Amino acid sequence: MSKKDNGASVILAYLNEKNRPYSAQDVFCNLQKQHGLGKTAVVKAMELLALEGKIKEKTYGKQKIYFADQAQFKDVNDADLKAMDSQISELSAEVQSLTQTCRQLDAELKELNSSLTTEEMVSEIQELKTECSGYRARLEKIKSATNHVTPEEKEKVYKERDVYVKEWRKRKRLASDMINAILEGYPKSKKEFLDEAGVETDEDCKVAVPST
């Protein structure tokens, strides 16, 4: 593109190729990045092309629209138009089908990318086998143990626990009654008395009497 041409040949070729109406702003936006055309240069070039009759110009209010000279294109009869419409419909359907296929393939690709690789699967299977072997060995050890607790021994332990818990409650109640009796004539607070007497409560030791 020569400086003298000022982009006119590029714009003319573009309008003839697209064969649809454009404003000067549209042409500037579409060609500026690829050809480095300035907006003023585009406006002047399009006005010059219209003046020379190489393109057509229509004014709508304050806006000018430019398009290719239709005289250069051969006439299209109704049969050709119908054939073009049919081809457009077929291509549109094909595009829609391909788009759907692409979406499905994209979804499958994302699923594959999020799945484990063959090497990762082999490694995980080996880890699970090792873990299972450990559990089997542990189970066999438990089965072969000779120091199982019998139901009678278990019952004995529970009964002893009940006795100790009852005694715990009894002694705690007695201690509480004694402390309350002393506090009736004690000039300080309960906490101060317990500190001076060196008494540690269940709460201090962070324990509690079992409910059952």
Coordinates of C-alpha atoms in Angstrom, one line a residue:
M1 CA 0.0 0.0 0.0
S2 CA 1.6 3.3 -1.1
K3 CA 1.4 6.5 0.8
K4 CA -0.4 8.1 -2.2
D5 CA -3.0 5.3 -2.1
N6 CA -3.7 6.1 1.5
G7 CA -5.4 2.7 2.1
A8 CA -8.1 3.2 -0.7
S9 CA -7.2 0.0 -2.5
V10 CA -7.3 -2.0 0.8
I11 CA -10.7 -0.5 1.7
L12 CA -12.1 -1.1 -1.9
A13 CA -11.0 -4.7 -1.8
Y14 CA -12.5 -5.2 1.6
L15 CA -15.9 -3.7 0.7
N16 CA -16.0 -5.8 -2.5
E17 CA -15.1 -8.9 -0.6
K18 CA -17.6 -8.5 2.2
N19 CA -20.3 -6.9 -0.1
R20 CA -22.2 -5.5 2.8
P21 CA -22.8 -1.9 4.1
Y22 CA -20.3 -0.3 6.5
S23 CA -19.8 3.0 8.1
A24 CA -16.3 4.6 8.1
Q25 CA -16.0 3.8 11.8
D26 CA -16.8 0.1 11.1
V27 CA -14.1 -0.1 8.4
F28 CA -11.6 1.7 10.6
C29 CA -12.2 -0.8 13.5
N30 CA -12.0 -3.8 11.2
L31 CA -8.8 -2.8 9.3
Q32 CA -6.9 -0.6 11.7
K33 CA -5.1 -3.4 13.5
Q34 CA -4.1 -5.4 10.4
H35 CA -3.2 -2.4 8.1
G36 CA -2.5 0.4 10.6
L37 CA -5.0 2.8 9.0
G38 CA -5.9 6.0 10.8
K39 CA -9.5 7.0 11.2
T40 CA -9.0 10.3 9.2
A41 CA -7.3 8.4 6.4
V42 CA -10.2 5.9 6.3
V43 CA -12.8 8.6 6.1
K44 CA -11.0 10.5 3.3
A45 CA -10.3 7.3 1.4
M46 CA -13.9 6.2 1.5
E47 CA -15.2 9.6 0.5
L48 CA -12.8 9.6 -2.4
L49 CA -13.8 6.1 -3.5
A50 CA -17.5 7.2 -3.5
L51 CA -16.6 10.3 -5.4
E52 CA -14.9 8.3 -8.0
G53 CA -17.9 5.9 -8.3
K54 CA -15.9 2.9 -7.2
I55 CA -18.2 2.4 -4.1
K56 CA -21.7 3.6 -3.3
E57 CA -22.6 6.0 -0.5
K58 CA -25.9 6.4 1.3
T59 CA -26.7 9.0 4.0
Y60 CA -29.0 8.2 6.9
G61 CA -29.4 11.2 9.1
K62 CA -26.0 12.2 10.1
Q63 CA -24.4 8.9 9.3
K64 CA -22.9 7.8 5.9
I65 CA -23.0 4.2 4.9
Y66 CA -20.7 2.8 2.2
F67 CA -21.0 -0.5 0.2
A68 CA -19.6 -2.1 -2.9
D69 CA -21.0 -1.1 -6.3
Q70 CA -23.5 -3.8 -7.1
A71 CA -23.2 -3.3 -10.9
Q72 CA -19.9 -5.2 -10.8
F73 CA -21.6 -8.4 -9.6
K74 CA -23.6 -10.6 -11.9
D75 CA -27.3 -10.9 -11.4
V76 CA -28.6 -13.8 -9.3
N77 CA -31.8 -15.4 -10.3
D78 CA -34.4 -17.0 -7.9
A79 CA -33.1 -20.5 -8.4
D80 CA -29.6 -19.4 -7.5
L81 CA -30.9 -17.6 -4.4
K82 CA -32.8 -20.7 -3.3
A83 CA -29.7 -22.8 -3.8
M84 CA -27.7 -20.4 -1.7
D85 CA -30.3 -20.4 1.0
S86 CA -30.3 -24.2 1.0
Q87 CA -26.6 -24.3 1.2
I88 CA -26.6 -21.8 4.1
S89 CA -29.1 -23.9 5.9
E90 CA -27.0 -27.0 5.4
L91 CA -23.8 -25.3 6.5
S92 CA -25.6 -23.8 9.6
A93 CA -26.8 -27.2 10.6
E94 CA -23.3 -28.6 10.1
V95 CA -21.8 -25.8 12.2
Q96 CA -24.4 -26.5 15.0
S97 CA -23.6 -30.2 14.9
L98 CA -19.8 -29.5 15.0
T99 CA -20.2 -27.1 17.8
Q100 CA -22.1 -29.7 19.8
T101 CA -19.5 -32.3 19.0
C102 CA -16.7 -29.8 20.2
R103 CA -18.6 -29.2 23.4
Q104 CA -18.9 -33.0 24.1
L105 CA -15.2 -33.5 23.3
D106 CA -14.2 -30.6 25.5
A107 CA -16.2 -32.2 28.4
E108 CA -14.6 -35.6 27.8
L109 CA -11.1 -33.9 27.7
K110 CA -11.8 -32.1 31.0
E111 CA -12.9 -35.4 32.5
L112 CA -9.8 -37.2 31.2
N113 CA -7.5 -34.5 32.5
S114 CA -9.1 -34.8 35.9
S115 CA -8.7 -38.6 35.9
L116 CA -5.7 -40.5 37.1
T117 CA -3.1 -41.5 34.6
T118 CA -2.2 -45.1 34.1
E119 CA 1.0 -44.7 36.2
E120 CA -1.0 -43.0 39.0
M121 CA -3.6 -45.8 39.0
V122 CA -0.8 -48.5 39.2
S123 CA 0.8 -46.6 42.1
E124 CA -2.5 -46.2 43.9
I125 CA -3.4 -49.9 43.4
Q126 CA -0.1 -50.9 44.9
E127 CA -0.6 -48.7 47.9
L128 CA -4.0 -50.2 48.5
K129 CA -2.6 -53.7 48.2
T130 CA 0.0 -52.8 50.8
E131 CA -2.6 -51.3 53.1
C132 CA -4.8 -54.4 52.7
S133 CA -1.9 -56.7 53.5
G134 CA -1.3 -54.7 56.7
Y135 CA -5.0 -55.1 57.7
R136 CA -4.9 -58.8 57.0
A137 CA -1.8 -59.3 59.2
R138 CA -3.4 -57.3 62.0
L139 CA -6.6 -59.3 61.7
E140 CA -4.7 -62.6 61.9
K141 CA -2.8 -61.4 64.9
I142 CA -6.1 -60.5 66.6
K143 CA -7.6 -63.9 65.7
S144 CA -4.6 -65.8 67.0
A145 CA -4.4 -63.9 70.3
T146 CA -4.9 -65.9 73.5
N147 CA -5.6 -63.1 75.8
H148 CA -9.2 -62.3 74.8
V149 CA -11.5 -61.0 77.5
T150 CA -14.2 -63.4 78.3
P151 CA -17.8 -62.3 78.9
E152 CA -17.5 -63.1 82.5
E153 CA -14.4 -61.0 82.9
K154 CA -16.0 -58.2 81.1
E155 CA -19.1 -58.3 83.3
K156 CA -16.8 -58.3 86.4
V157 CA -15.0 -55.2 85.2
Y158 CA -18.3 -53.4 84.6
K159 CA -19.6 -54.3 88.1
E160 CA -16.4 -53.1 89.7
R161 CA -16.7 -49.8 87.8
D162 CA -20.3 -49.3 89.1
V163 CA -19.1 -49.8 92.6
Y164 CA -16.3 -47.3 92.2
V165 CA -18.5 -44.7 90.6
K166 CA -21.1 -45.0 93.4
E167 CA -18.3 -44.5 95.9
W168 CA -17.0 -41.5 94.0
R169 CA -20.5 -39.9 94.1
K170 CA -20.9 -40.7 97.8
R171 CA -17.5 -39.2 98.8
K172 CA -18.0 -36.2 96.6
R173 CA -21.4 -35.5 98.3
L174 CA -19.9 -35.9 101.8
A175 CA -17.0 -33.6 101.0
S176 CA -19.4 -31.0 99.6
D177 CA -21.6 -31.2 102.7
M178 CA -18.6 -30.8 105.0
I179 CA -17.2 -27.8 103.0
N180 CA -20.6 -26.1 102.9
A181 CA -20.9 -26.5 106.7
I182 CA -17.4 -25.0 107.3
L183 CA -18.2 -22.1 104.9
E184 CA -21.2 -21.1 107.1
G185 CA -18.8 -19.7 109.6
Y186 CA -15.8 -19.0 107.3
P187 CA -15.2 -15.3 106.6
K188 CA -13.7 -15.8 103.1
S189 CA -15.0 -17.2 99.9
K190 CA -15.3 -20.9 99.0
K191 CA -12.4 -20.6 96.5
E192 CA -10.1 -19.0 99.1
F193 CA -11.0 -21.8 101.6
L194 CA -10.3 -24.5 99.0
D195 CA -6.9 -22.9 98.2
E196 CA -5.9 -22.6 101.9
A197 CA -7.0 -26.1 102.6
G198 CA -5.2 -27.5 99.5
V199 CA -8.4 -29.1 98.2
E200 CA -8.5 -30.0 94.5
T201 CA -12.0 -30.4 93.0
D202 CA -13.0 -32.6 90.1
E203 CA -13.3 -29.5 88.0
D204 CA -9.7 -28.5 88.9
C205 CA -8.5 -31.9 87.7
K206 CA -10.9 -31.7 84.6
V207 CA -12.7 -34.9 85.4
A208 CA -16.4 -35.6 86.0
V209 CA -18.4 -38.4 87.6
P210 CA -19.6 -40.8 84.8
S211 CA -23.3 -40.6 84.3
T212 CA -23.7 -44.4 84.3

